[in-house]
C-alpha cells in the first residue's frame, strides 16, 4: 500500500513540475541566436520596462516586466528571430 502512495506522490510532483515549465522556443544552436543586447534593445524600443530577463531551459529569452500600458507581462521569445512564443499579461488595476 505504501508503494502505491509513493508512486502517486511522485507522479503528482512530475505532472506539477511539467505544468509550470515554460515552452521550448528553439532547437537552433546558440550561435544562430540574436545577441541578448539586441533583443533587450528591441524590447525597450517597443515600450517594455524590464524587471528580469533570462535564458530558459527551453531555449527562450524570457522577459518579466511591464508593457507600454503598464500591464505586468511574462513573455517567452524565440531567441533566433525575437518572435513571441508565449505570453502572459496581468492587466493593471484602474
Short mmCIF file of N, CA, C and O in Angstrom, two decimals:
data_model
loop_
_atom_site.label_atom_id
_atom_site.label_comp_id
_atom_site.label_asym_id
_atom_site.label_seq_id
_atom_site.Cartn_x
_atom_site.Cartn_y
_atom_site.Cartn_z
N UNK A 1 0.82 -1.20 0.00
CA UNK A 1 0.00 0.00 0.00
C UNK A 1 0.86 1.26 0.00
O UNK A 1 0.57 2.20 -0.70
N UNK A 2 1.94 1.26 0.79
CA UNK A 2 2.81 2.42 0.85
C UNK A 2 3.46 2.70 -0.49
O UNK A 2 3.67 3.85 -0.85
N UNK A 3 3.80 1.66 -1.24
CA UNK A 3 4.42 1.83 -2.55
C UNK A 3 3.48 2.56 -3.50
O UNK A 3 3.89 3.45 -4.24
N UNK A 4 2.20 2.23 -3.48
CA UNK A 4 1.25 2.89 -4.37
C UNK A 4 1.11 4.37 -4.02
O UNK A 4 0.96 5.22 -4.90
N UNK A 5 1.16 4.71 -2.74
CA UNK A 5 1.10 6.11 -2.32
C UNK A 5 2.34 6.87 -2.81
O UNK A 5 2.24 8.02 -3.23
N UNK A 6 3.48 6.22 -2.75
CA UNK A 6 4.72 6.83 -3.21
C UNK A 6 4.66 7.09 -4.72
O UNK A 6 5.04 8.16 -5.20
N UNK A 7 4.15 6.13 -5.47
CA UNK A 7 4.02 6.29 -6.92
C UNK A 7 3.08 7.44 -7.25
O UNK A 7 3.38 8.26 -8.11
N UNK A 8 1.97 7.52 -6.55
CA UNK A 8 1.02 8.62 -6.77
C UNK A 8 1.68 9.96 -6.43
O UNK A 8 1.54 10.93 -7.18
N UNK A 9 2.41 10.02 -5.34
CA UNK A 9 3.06 11.27 -4.94
C UNK A 9 4.11 11.70 -5.96
O UNK A 9 4.16 12.88 -6.34
N UNK A 10 4.93 10.79 -6.43
CA UNK A 10 5.97 11.11 -7.41
C UNK A 10 5.32 11.54 -8.72
O UNK A 10 5.73 12.52 -9.34
N UNK A 11 4.30 10.83 -9.16
CA UNK A 11 3.60 11.19 -10.40
C UNK A 11 3.00 12.59 -10.29
O UNK A 11 3.09 13.39 -11.22
N UNK A 12 2.40 12.89 -9.17
CA UNK A 12 1.82 14.21 -8.96
C UNK A 12 2.88 15.30 -9.03
O UNK A 12 2.68 16.33 -9.65
N UNK A 13 4.03 15.07 -8.42
CA UNK A 13 5.12 16.04 -8.47
C UNK A 13 5.61 16.25 -9.90
O UNK A 13 5.85 17.37 -10.33
N UNK A 14 5.76 15.17 -10.64
CA UNK A 14 6.24 15.28 -12.02
C UNK A 14 5.24 16.02 -12.90
O UNK A 14 5.62 16.87 -13.70
N UNK A 15 3.97 15.73 -12.74
CA UNK A 15 2.95 16.44 -13.52
C UNK A 15 2.92 17.90 -13.13
O UNK A 15 2.85 18.78 -13.98
N UNK A 16 3.01 18.19 -11.85
CA UNK A 16 3.02 19.58 -11.38
C UNK A 16 4.22 20.35 -11.89
O UNK A 16 4.11 21.50 -12.28
N UNK A 17 5.38 19.72 -11.93
CA UNK A 17 6.58 20.37 -12.43
C UNK A 17 6.45 20.66 -13.92
O UNK A 17 6.82 21.72 -14.39
N UNK A 18 5.90 19.73 -14.67
CA UNK A 18 5.73 19.94 -16.11
C UNK A 18 4.76 21.08 -16.38
O UNK A 18 4.91 21.82 -17.34
N UNK A 19 3.79 21.25 -15.52
CA UNK A 19 2.79 22.29 -15.73
C UNK A 19 3.38 23.69 -15.57
O UNK A 19 2.90 24.62 -16.21
N UNK A 20 4.40 23.86 -14.73
CA UNK A 20 4.95 25.19 -14.53
C UNK A 20 6.17 25.47 -15.41
O UNK A 20 6.68 26.57 -15.42
N UNK A 21 6.61 24.46 -16.13
CA UNK A 21 7.76 24.67 -17.02
C UNK A 21 7.33 25.50 -18.21
O UNK A 21 6.21 25.40 -18.69
N UNK A 22 8.24 26.34 -18.69
CA UNK A 22 7.94 27.18 -19.84
C UNK A 22 8.05 26.41 -21.14
O UNK A 22 8.40 25.22 -21.16
N UNK A 23 7.74 27.08 -22.23
CA UNK A 23 7.78 26.42 -23.54
C UNK A 23 9.20 26.19 -24.04
O UNK A 23 10.15 26.75 -23.51
N UNK A 24 9.31 25.37 -25.06
CA UNK A 24 10.55 25.22 -25.79
C UNK A 24 10.46 26.13 -27.00
O UNK A 24 9.51 26.04 -27.77
N UNK A 25 11.41 27.03 -27.15
CA UNK A 25 11.33 28.04 -28.20
C UNK A 25 12.11 27.68 -29.46
O UNK A 25 11.70 28.04 -30.56
N UNK A 26 13.23 26.98 -29.30
CA UNK A 26 14.03 26.65 -30.48
C UNK A 26 14.97 25.50 -30.18
O UNK A 26 15.35 25.28 -29.02
N UNK A 27 15.35 24.80 -31.23
CA UNK A 27 16.39 23.79 -31.14
C UNK A 27 17.65 24.27 -31.85
O UNK A 27 18.64 23.54 -31.95
N UNK A 28 17.60 25.50 -32.37
CA UNK A 28 18.74 26.06 -33.11
C UNK A 28 19.93 26.27 -32.17
O UNK A 28 19.75 26.59 -30.99
N UNK A 29 21.14 26.13 -32.67
CA UNK A 29 22.32 26.36 -31.83
C UNK A 29 22.42 27.83 -31.41
O UNK A 29 21.95 28.72 -32.14
N UNK A 30 22.99 28.07 -30.25
CA UNK A 30 23.10 29.44 -29.73
C UNK A 30 23.85 30.37 -30.67
O UNK A 30 23.63 31.58 -30.64
N UNK A 31 24.69 29.84 -31.51
CA UNK A 31 25.43 30.68 -32.46
C UNK A 31 24.50 31.36 -33.46
O UNK A 31 24.88 32.36 -34.06
N UNK A 32 23.29 30.83 -33.63
CA UNK A 32 22.33 31.44 -34.56
C UNK A 32 21.33 32.35 -33.85
O UNK A 32 20.46 32.93 -34.50
N UNK A 33 21.44 32.49 -32.54
CA UNK A 33 20.53 33.33 -31.78
C UNK A 33 20.88 34.81 -31.94
O UNK A 33 22.04 35.19 -32.12
N UNK A 34 19.87 35.64 -31.81
CA UNK A 34 20.06 37.09 -31.75
C UNK A 34 20.81 37.40 -30.46
O UNK A 34 20.50 36.83 -29.41
N UNK A 35 21.82 38.27 -30.51
CA UNK A 35 22.51 38.62 -29.26
C UNK A 35 21.53 39.18 -28.22
O UNK A 35 20.57 39.89 -28.58
N UNK A 36 21.76 38.86 -26.95
CA UNK A 36 20.85 39.33 -25.89
C UNK A 36 20.75 40.84 -25.88
O UNK A 36 19.66 41.39 -25.66
N UNK A 37 21.84 41.55 -26.12
CA UNK A 37 21.79 43.01 -26.12
C UNK A 37 20.86 43.54 -27.22
O UNK A 37 20.15 44.52 -27.01
N UNK A 38 20.85 42.87 -28.37
CA UNK A 38 19.96 43.28 -29.46
C UNK A 38 18.51 43.04 -29.08
O UNK A 38 17.64 43.89 -29.31
N UNK A 39 18.24 41.90 -28.46
CA UNK A 39 16.87 41.59 -28.02
C UNK A 39 16.41 42.57 -26.96
O UNK A 39 15.29 43.07 -27.01
N UNK A 40 17.28 42.87 -26.01
CA UNK A 40 16.93 43.83 -24.96
C UNK A 40 16.62 45.20 -25.56
O UNK A 40 15.66 45.86 -25.16
N UNK A 41 17.39 45.64 -26.53
CA UNK A 41 17.17 46.93 -27.19
C UNK A 41 15.81 46.94 -27.89
O UNK A 41 15.06 47.90 -27.80
N UNK A 42 15.46 45.83 -28.58
CA UNK A 42 14.17 45.73 -29.26
C UNK A 42 13.01 45.83 -28.26
O UNK A 42 12.01 46.49 -28.52
N UNK A 43 13.17 45.18 -27.10
CA UNK A 43 12.12 45.21 -26.09
C UNK A 43 11.94 46.61 -25.51
O UNK A 43 10.81 47.09 -25.37
N UNK A 44 13.04 47.27 -25.20
CA UNK A 44 12.97 48.64 -24.67
C UNK A 44 12.37 49.57 -25.72
O UNK A 44 11.50 50.39 -25.41
N UNK A 45 12.78 49.43 -26.98
CA UNK A 45 12.24 50.26 -28.05
C UNK A 45 10.75 50.03 -28.26
O UNK A 45 10.02 50.92 -28.69
N UNK A 46 10.26 48.82 -27.93
CA UNK A 46 8.84 48.50 -28.06
C UNK A 46 8.03 48.98 -26.85
O UNK A 46 6.82 48.80 -26.80
N UNK A 47 8.70 49.58 -25.87
CA UNK A 47 8.00 50.15 -24.73
C UNK A 47 7.95 49.30 -23.48
O UNK A 47 7.26 49.64 -22.52
N UNK A 48 8.70 48.20 -23.45
CA UNK A 48 8.72 47.35 -22.26
C UNK A 48 9.68 47.92 -21.23
O UNK A 48 10.74 48.45 -21.56
N UNK A 49 9.30 47.78 -19.96
CA UNK A 49 10.19 48.06 -18.84
C UNK A 49 10.60 46.70 -18.30
O UNK A 49 9.75 45.87 -17.97
N UNK A 50 11.88 46.44 -18.22
CA UNK A 50 12.38 45.13 -17.86
C UNK A 50 12.67 45.03 -16.37
O UNK A 50 13.34 45.88 -15.80
N UNK A 51 12.14 43.99 -15.75
CA UNK A 51 12.47 43.68 -14.36
C UNK A 51 13.44 42.51 -14.31
O UNK A 51 14.32 42.46 -13.47
N UNK A 52 13.24 41.55 -15.22
CA UNK A 52 14.10 40.37 -15.26
C UNK A 52 14.12 39.86 -16.70
O UNK A 52 13.10 39.84 -17.38
N UNK A 53 15.30 39.45 -17.15
CA UNK A 53 15.47 38.88 -18.49
C UNK A 53 16.43 37.71 -18.35
O UNK A 53 17.48 37.84 -17.73
N UNK A 54 16.03 36.55 -18.89
CA UNK A 54 16.90 35.38 -18.74
C UNK A 54 16.71 34.43 -19.91
O UNK A 54 15.78 34.55 -20.69
N UNK A 55 17.62 33.47 -19.99
CA UNK A 55 17.53 32.38 -20.95
C UNK A 55 16.97 31.18 -20.19
O UNK A 55 17.48 30.82 -19.13
N UNK A 56 15.92 30.56 -20.71
CA UNK A 56 15.28 29.44 -20.02
C UNK A 56 15.86 28.10 -20.45
O UNK A 56 16.60 28.02 -21.43
N UNK A 57 15.48 27.05 -19.74
CA UNK A 57 15.90 25.70 -20.09
C UNK A 57 15.31 25.29 -21.45
O UNK A 57 15.84 24.41 -22.10
N UNK A 58 14.21 25.93 -21.85
CA UNK A 58 13.58 25.62 -23.13
C UNK A 58 14.13 26.46 -24.27
O UNK A 58 13.50 26.57 -25.32
N UNK A 59 15.30 27.05 -24.06
CA UNK A 59 15.96 27.88 -25.08
C UNK A 59 15.10 29.06 -25.52
O UNK A 59 14.88 29.29 -26.71
N UNK A 60 14.61 29.80 -24.56
CA UNK A 60 13.83 31.00 -24.82
C UNK A 60 14.51 32.19 -24.15
O UNK A 60 15.22 32.03 -23.16
N UNK A 61 14.27 33.37 -24.69
CA UNK A 61 14.55 34.59 -23.95
C UNK A 61 13.25 34.90 -23.21
O UNK A 61 12.19 35.02 -23.81
N UNK A 62 13.33 34.99 -21.88
CA UNK A 62 12.14 35.22 -21.07
C UNK A 62 12.22 36.60 -20.43
O UNK A 62 13.22 36.96 -19.83
N UNK A 63 11.16 37.35 -20.57
CA UNK A 63 11.06 38.71 -20.05
C UNK A 63 10.01 38.77 -18.96
O UNK A 63 8.90 38.25 -19.14
N UNK A 64 10.35 39.40 -17.85
CA UNK A 64 9.39 39.79 -16.82
C UNK A 64 9.48 41.29 -16.73
O UNK A 64 10.57 41.86 -16.67
N UNK A 65 8.34 41.96 -16.74
CA UNK A 65 8.34 43.42 -16.64
C UNK A 65 6.97 43.98 -16.91
O UNK A 65 5.96 43.34 -16.60
N UNK A 66 6.93 45.16 -17.50
CA UNK A 66 5.66 45.80 -17.84
C UNK A 66 5.69 46.25 -19.30
O UNK A 66 6.75 46.56 -19.84
N UNK A 67 4.50 46.27 -19.90
CA UNK A 67 4.41 46.74 -21.27
C UNK A 67 4.19 48.25 -21.28
O UNK A 67 4.15 48.88 -20.21
N UNK A 68 4.05 48.85 -22.46
CA UNK A 68 3.93 50.30 -22.56
C UNK A 68 2.68 50.85 -21.88
O UNK A 68 2.61 52.02 -21.55
N UNK A 69 1.68 49.96 -21.62
CA UNK A 69 0.45 50.38 -20.95
C UNK A 69 0.49 50.15 -19.45
O UNK A 69 -0.49 50.40 -18.75
N UNK A 70 1.61 49.65 -18.94
CA UNK A 70 1.76 49.42 -17.51
C UNK A 70 1.27 48.07 -17.02
O UNK A 70 1.23 47.82 -15.83
N UNK A 71 0.90 47.18 -17.95
CA UNK A 71 0.47 45.83 -17.58
C UNK A 71 1.68 44.95 -17.28
O UNK A 71 2.68 45.02 -18.00
N UNK A 72 1.58 44.12 -16.24
CA UNK A 72 2.67 43.18 -15.94
C UNK A 72 2.66 42.09 -16.99
O UNK A 72 1.60 41.59 -17.38
N UNK A 73 3.86 41.72 -17.46
CA UNK A 73 3.98 40.71 -18.51
C UNK A 73 5.05 39.69 -18.18
O UNK A 73 6.01 39.98 -17.47
N UNK A 74 4.84 38.50 -18.70
CA UNK A 74 5.84 37.44 -18.72
C UNK A 74 5.78 36.92 -20.15
O UNK A 74 4.75 36.41 -20.59
N UNK A 75 6.87 37.08 -20.89
CA UNK A 75 6.86 36.75 -22.31
C UNK A 75 8.07 35.89 -22.66
O UNK A 75 9.20 36.20 -22.27
N UNK A 76 7.80 34.81 -23.39
CA UNK A 76 8.84 33.93 -23.90
C UNK A 76 9.05 34.25 -25.37
O UNK A 76 8.10 34.23 -26.16
N UNK A 77 10.29 34.56 -25.74
CA UNK A 77 10.62 34.90 -27.12
C UNK A 77 11.55 33.84 -27.73
O UNK A 77 12.42 33.32 -27.03
N UNK A 78 11.35 33.59 -29.01
CA UNK A 78 12.28 32.75 -29.76
C UNK A 78 13.57 33.56 -29.91
O UNK A 78 13.52 34.67 -30.45
N UNK A 79 14.70 33.07 -29.44
CA UNK A 79 15.93 33.85 -29.48
C UNK A 79 16.54 33.98 -30.88
O UNK A 79 17.43 34.80 -31.08
N UNK A 80 16.05 33.22 -31.83
CA UNK A 80 16.58 33.30 -33.18
C UNK A 80 16.03 34.53 -33.89
O UNK A 80 16.78 35.32 -34.47
N UNK A 81 14.71 34.72 -33.82
CA UNK A 81 14.08 35.82 -34.55
C UNK A 81 13.34 36.83 -33.66
O UNK A 81 12.80 37.81 -34.15
N UNK A 82 13.27 36.58 -32.36
CA UNK A 82 12.62 37.50 -31.44
C UNK A 82 11.11 37.38 -31.38
O UNK A 82 10.45 38.12 -30.66
N UNK A 83 10.53 36.43 -32.11
CA UNK A 83 9.08 36.29 -32.12
C UNK A 83 8.58 35.80 -30.75
O UNK A 83 9.28 35.11 -30.02
N UNK A 84 7.35 36.18 -30.43
CA UNK A 84 6.73 35.76 -29.17
C UNK A 84 6.21 34.34 -29.32
O UNK A 84 5.47 34.03 -30.24
N UNK A 85 6.62 33.47 -28.39
CA UNK A 85 6.19 32.08 -28.39
C UNK A 85 5.02 31.91 -27.43
O UNK A 85 4.07 31.19 -27.72
N UNK A 86 5.09 32.59 -26.30
CA UNK A 86 4.03 32.52 -25.29
C UNK A 86 4.09 33.79 -24.45
O UNK A 86 5.17 34.31 -24.20
N UNK A 87 2.92 34.28 -24.06
CA UNK A 87 2.92 35.47 -23.21
C UNK A 87 1.78 35.40 -22.20
O UNK A 87 0.74 34.79 -22.45
N UNK A 88 2.03 36.02 -21.07
CA UNK A 88 1.04 36.13 -20.01
C UNK A 88 0.99 37.61 -19.62
O UNK A 88 2.03 38.21 -19.35
N UNK A 89 -0.20 38.17 -19.60
CA UNK A 89 -0.36 39.59 -19.27
C UNK A 89 -1.33 39.70 -18.10
O UNK A 89 -2.39 39.09 -18.09
N UNK A 90 -0.93 40.47 -17.11
CA UNK A 90 -1.80 40.76 -15.97
C UNK A 90 -2.11 42.24 -16.04
O UNK A 90 -1.23 43.09 -15.82
N UNK A 91 -3.36 42.57 -16.40
CA UNK A 91 -3.75 43.96 -16.60
C UNK A 91 -3.60 44.75 -15.31
O UNK A 91 -3.87 44.25 -14.22
N UNK A 92 -3.14 45.99 -15.47
CA UNK A 92 -3.02 46.85 -14.29
C UNK A 92 -4.40 47.24 -13.82
O UNK A 92 -5.36 47.24 -14.57
N UNK A 93 -4.48 47.55 -12.57
CA UNK A 93 -5.76 47.95 -11.98
C UNK A 93 -6.05 49.40 -12.30
O UNK A 93 -5.14 50.23 -12.29
N UNK A 94 -7.29 49.68 -12.56
CA UNK A 94 -7.68 51.05 -12.91
C UNK A 94 -7.79 51.92 -11.70
O UNK A 94 -7.92 51.58 -10.61
#
